[in-house]
Coordinates of C-alpha atoms in Angstrom, one line a residue:
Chain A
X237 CA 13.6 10.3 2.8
X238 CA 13.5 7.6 0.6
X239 CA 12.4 8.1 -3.1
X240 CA 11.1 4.8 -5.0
X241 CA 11.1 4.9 -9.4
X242 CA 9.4 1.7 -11.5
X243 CA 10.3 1.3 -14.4
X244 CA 10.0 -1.7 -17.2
X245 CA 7.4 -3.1 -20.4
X246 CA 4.0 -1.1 -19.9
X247 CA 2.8 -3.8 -22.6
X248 CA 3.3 -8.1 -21.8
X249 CA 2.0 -11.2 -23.6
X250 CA 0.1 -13.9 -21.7
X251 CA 1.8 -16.9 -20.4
X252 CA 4.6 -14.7 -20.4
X253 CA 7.0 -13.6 -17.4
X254 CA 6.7 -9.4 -16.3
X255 CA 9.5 -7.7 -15.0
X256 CA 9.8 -4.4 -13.2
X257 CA 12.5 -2.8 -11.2
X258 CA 13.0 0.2 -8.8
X259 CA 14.9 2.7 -8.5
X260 CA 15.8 3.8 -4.9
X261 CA 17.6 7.4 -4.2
X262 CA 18.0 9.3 -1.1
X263 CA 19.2 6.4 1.0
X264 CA 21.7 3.5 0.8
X265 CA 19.6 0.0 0.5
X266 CA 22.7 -2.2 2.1
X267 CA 22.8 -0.3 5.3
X268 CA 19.1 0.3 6.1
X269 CA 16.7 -1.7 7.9
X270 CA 14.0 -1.2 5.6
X271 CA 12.3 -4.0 3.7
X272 CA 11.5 -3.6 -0.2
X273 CA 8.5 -4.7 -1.6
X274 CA 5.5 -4.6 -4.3
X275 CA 2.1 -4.0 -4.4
X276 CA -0.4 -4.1 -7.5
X277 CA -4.0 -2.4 -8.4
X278 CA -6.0 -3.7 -11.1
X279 CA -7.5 -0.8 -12.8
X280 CA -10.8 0.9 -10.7
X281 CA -9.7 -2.1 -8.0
X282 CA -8.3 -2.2 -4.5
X283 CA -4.7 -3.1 -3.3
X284 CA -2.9 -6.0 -3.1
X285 CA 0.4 -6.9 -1.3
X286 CA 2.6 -9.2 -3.7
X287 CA 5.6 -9.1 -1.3
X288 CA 8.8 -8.1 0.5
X289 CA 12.1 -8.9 1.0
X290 CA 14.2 -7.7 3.8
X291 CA 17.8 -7.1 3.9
X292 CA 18.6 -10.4 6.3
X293 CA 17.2 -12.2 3.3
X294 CA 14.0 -13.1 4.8
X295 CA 11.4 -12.9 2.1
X296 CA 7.5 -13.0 2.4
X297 CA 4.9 -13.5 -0.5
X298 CA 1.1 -13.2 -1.2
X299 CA -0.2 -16.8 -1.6
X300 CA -2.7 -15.7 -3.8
X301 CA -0.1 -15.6 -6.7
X302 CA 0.7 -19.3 -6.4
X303 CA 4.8 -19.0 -6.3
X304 CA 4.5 -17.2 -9.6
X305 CA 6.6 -13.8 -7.3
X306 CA 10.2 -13.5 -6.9
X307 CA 11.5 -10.4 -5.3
X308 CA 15.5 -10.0 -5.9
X309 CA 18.0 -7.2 -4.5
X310 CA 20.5 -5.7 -6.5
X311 CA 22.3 -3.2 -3.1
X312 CA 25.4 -2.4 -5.6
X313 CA 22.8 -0.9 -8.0
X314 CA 20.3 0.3 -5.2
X315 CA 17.5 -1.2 -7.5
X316 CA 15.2 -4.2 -6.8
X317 CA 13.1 -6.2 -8.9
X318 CA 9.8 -7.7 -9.5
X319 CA 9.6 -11.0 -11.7
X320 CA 5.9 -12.5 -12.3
X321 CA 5.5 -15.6 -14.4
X322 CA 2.9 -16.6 -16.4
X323 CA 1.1 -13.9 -16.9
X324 CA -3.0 -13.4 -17.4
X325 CA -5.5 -10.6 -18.5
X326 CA -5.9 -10.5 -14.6
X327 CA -2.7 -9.7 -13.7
X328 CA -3.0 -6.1 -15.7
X329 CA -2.9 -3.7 -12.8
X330 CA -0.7 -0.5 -11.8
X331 CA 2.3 -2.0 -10.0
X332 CA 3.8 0.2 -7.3
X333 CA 7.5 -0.4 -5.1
X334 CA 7.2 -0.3 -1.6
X335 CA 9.4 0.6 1.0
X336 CA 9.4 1.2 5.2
X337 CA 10.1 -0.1 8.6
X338 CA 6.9 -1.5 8.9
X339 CA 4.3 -0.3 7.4
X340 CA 4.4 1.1 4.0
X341 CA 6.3 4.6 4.4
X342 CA 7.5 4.9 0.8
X343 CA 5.9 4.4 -2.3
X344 CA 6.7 4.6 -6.2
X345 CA 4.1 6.5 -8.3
X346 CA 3.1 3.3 -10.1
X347 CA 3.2 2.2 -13.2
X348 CA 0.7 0.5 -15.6
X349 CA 1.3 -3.1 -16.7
X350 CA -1.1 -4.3 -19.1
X351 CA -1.4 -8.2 -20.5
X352 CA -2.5 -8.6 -23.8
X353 CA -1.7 -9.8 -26.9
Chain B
X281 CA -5.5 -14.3 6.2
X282 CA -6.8 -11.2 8.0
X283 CA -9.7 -10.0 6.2
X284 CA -10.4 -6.2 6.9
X285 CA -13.8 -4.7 6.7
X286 CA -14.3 -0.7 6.1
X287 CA -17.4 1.4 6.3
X288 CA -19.1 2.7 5.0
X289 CA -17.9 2.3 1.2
X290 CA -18.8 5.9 0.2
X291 CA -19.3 8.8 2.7
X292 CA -20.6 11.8 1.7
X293 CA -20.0 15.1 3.5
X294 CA -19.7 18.9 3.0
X295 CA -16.0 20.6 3.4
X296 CA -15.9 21.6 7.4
X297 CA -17.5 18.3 8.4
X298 CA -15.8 15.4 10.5
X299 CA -16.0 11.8 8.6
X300 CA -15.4 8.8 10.7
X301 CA -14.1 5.8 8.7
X302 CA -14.5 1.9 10.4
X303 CA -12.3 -0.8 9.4
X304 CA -13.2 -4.5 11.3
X305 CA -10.5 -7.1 11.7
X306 CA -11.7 -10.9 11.0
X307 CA -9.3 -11.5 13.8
X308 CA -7.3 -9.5 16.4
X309 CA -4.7 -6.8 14.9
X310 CA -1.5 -7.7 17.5
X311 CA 0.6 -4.5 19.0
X312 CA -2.3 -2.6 16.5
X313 CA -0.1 -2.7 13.7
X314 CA -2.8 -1.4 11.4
X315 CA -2.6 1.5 8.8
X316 CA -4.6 4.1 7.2
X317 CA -3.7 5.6 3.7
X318 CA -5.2 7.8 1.6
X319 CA -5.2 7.7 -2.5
X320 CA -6.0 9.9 -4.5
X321 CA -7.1 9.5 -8.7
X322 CA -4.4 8.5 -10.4
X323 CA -1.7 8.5 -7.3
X324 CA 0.0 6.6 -5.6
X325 CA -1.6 6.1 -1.4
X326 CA -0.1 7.9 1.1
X327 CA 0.8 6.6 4.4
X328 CA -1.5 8.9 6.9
X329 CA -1.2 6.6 10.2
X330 CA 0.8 3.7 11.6
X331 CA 0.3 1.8 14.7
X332 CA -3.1 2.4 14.5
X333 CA -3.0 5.7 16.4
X334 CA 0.6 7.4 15.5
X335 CA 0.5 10.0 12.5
X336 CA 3.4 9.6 9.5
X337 CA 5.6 12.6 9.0
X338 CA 4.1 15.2 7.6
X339 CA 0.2 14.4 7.8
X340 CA -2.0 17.5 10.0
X341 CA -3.2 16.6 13.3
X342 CA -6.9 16.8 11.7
X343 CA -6.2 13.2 10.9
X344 CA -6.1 10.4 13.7
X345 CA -6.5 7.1 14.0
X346 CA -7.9 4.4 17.2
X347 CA -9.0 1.3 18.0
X348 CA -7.1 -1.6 18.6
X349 CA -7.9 -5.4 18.5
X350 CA -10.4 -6.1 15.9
X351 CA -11.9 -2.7 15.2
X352 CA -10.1 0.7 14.2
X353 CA -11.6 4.2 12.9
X354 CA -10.1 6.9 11.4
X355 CA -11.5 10.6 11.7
X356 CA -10.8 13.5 9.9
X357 CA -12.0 16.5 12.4
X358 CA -12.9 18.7 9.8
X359 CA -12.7 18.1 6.3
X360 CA -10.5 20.3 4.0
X361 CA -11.2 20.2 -0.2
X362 CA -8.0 18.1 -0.5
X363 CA -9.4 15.3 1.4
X364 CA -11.8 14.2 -0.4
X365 CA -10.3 11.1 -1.8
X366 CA -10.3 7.2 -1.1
X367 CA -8.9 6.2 2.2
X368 CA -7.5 2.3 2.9
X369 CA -6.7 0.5 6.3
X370 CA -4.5 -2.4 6.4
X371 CA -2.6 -4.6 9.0
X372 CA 0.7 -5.6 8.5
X373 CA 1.3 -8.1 11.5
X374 CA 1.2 -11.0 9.7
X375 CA 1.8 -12.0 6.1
X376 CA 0.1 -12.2 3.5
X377 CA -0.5 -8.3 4.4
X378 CA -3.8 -7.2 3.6
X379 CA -6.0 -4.4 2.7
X380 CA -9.3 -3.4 3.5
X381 CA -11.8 -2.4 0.2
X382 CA -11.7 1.0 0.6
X383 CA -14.3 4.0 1.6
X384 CA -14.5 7.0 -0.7
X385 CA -14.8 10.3 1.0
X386 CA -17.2 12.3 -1.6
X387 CA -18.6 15.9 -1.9
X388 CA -21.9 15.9 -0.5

């Protein structure tokens, strides 16, 4: 049983680049099969996939966010980490980690990211 | 992309009673890998079902899940106080991975 922890800024400027990581316990990320990803939701708002990465390197990302994703594995630290570039007022959302086989088995309890000045 | 549709976007019912959540593909769901979660204010969702029928560890067996191809439902046979909440399908056989808008389960 997996458990996922976010953590980073709760507060980033515009044009600038986010960056969250998570924390994985109860299981070793180099010697599973699961993949680790992110998902967001903008305040009162639905959910959106960003993306995974899986531990054969494969990785997978939302169009929608224009390259501005990269999903990175640290195994050694059992972390990975969310880096979004170029921030806007619409990228403010509660970001959650994301974990599974397939579909989404684990999930951090979220944390808000806001954009402003 | 896969656009998901659910309905009704707000269902309101009385503890006891059975809700019956739809969620329409834009095109077919292969080997049904479509989800259903549940969120609650100010949580995190939780998986309920995978495969579009098979229940995640842990959820009662007042939850299930059908369908397959372009249109799945989720019921809840009868409704206990902690399932009122806001309940999400989405597919994951094919990227980008998307969600459906949601239906809120109220108190009628």
């Amino acid at each position: 049983q997996l458990q996922l922890q976010e953590s980073g800024p709760g507060l980033v400027k515009p044009s600038e680049t986010l960056s969250l990581t998570c924390s994985v316990s109860g299981g070793s990320m180099s010697s599973s099969s699961y993949y680790w990803g992110w998902l967001r939701q903008p305040p009162g708002k639905g959910l959106e996939w960003i993306g995974n990465m899986y531990n054969d390197g494969r990785s997978y990302y939302n169009p929608s966010l224009k390259s501005r994703a990269i999903i990175s594995v640290d195994t050694s630290k059992n972390q990975f980490s969310l880096k979004l570039t170029s921030v806007t007022a619409a990228d403010t959302a509660v970001f959650y980690c994301a974990s599974g086989w397939t579909a989404i088995d684990y999930w951090g309890q979220g944390t808000l990211v806001t954009v402003s000045s | 992309d896969i656009v998901l549709t659910q309905s009704p976007g707000t269902l309101s019912l009385s503890p006891g009673d059975r809700a019956t959540l739809s969620c329409r593909a834009s095109q077919s769901v292969s080997g049904n890998q479509l989800a259903w979660y549940q969120q609650k204010p100010g949580q995190a969702p939780r998986l309920l079902i995978h495969g579009a029928s098979s229940r995640a560890t842990g959820i009662p067996d007042r939850f299930s899940g059908s369908g397959s191809g372009t249109d799945f439902t989720l019921t809840i046979r009868r409704l206990e106080p902690e399932d009122f909440a806001v309940y999400y399908c989405q597919q994951y056989v094919t990227s980008p991975w998307t969600f459906g808008q949601g239906t809120k389960v109220e108190i009628k």
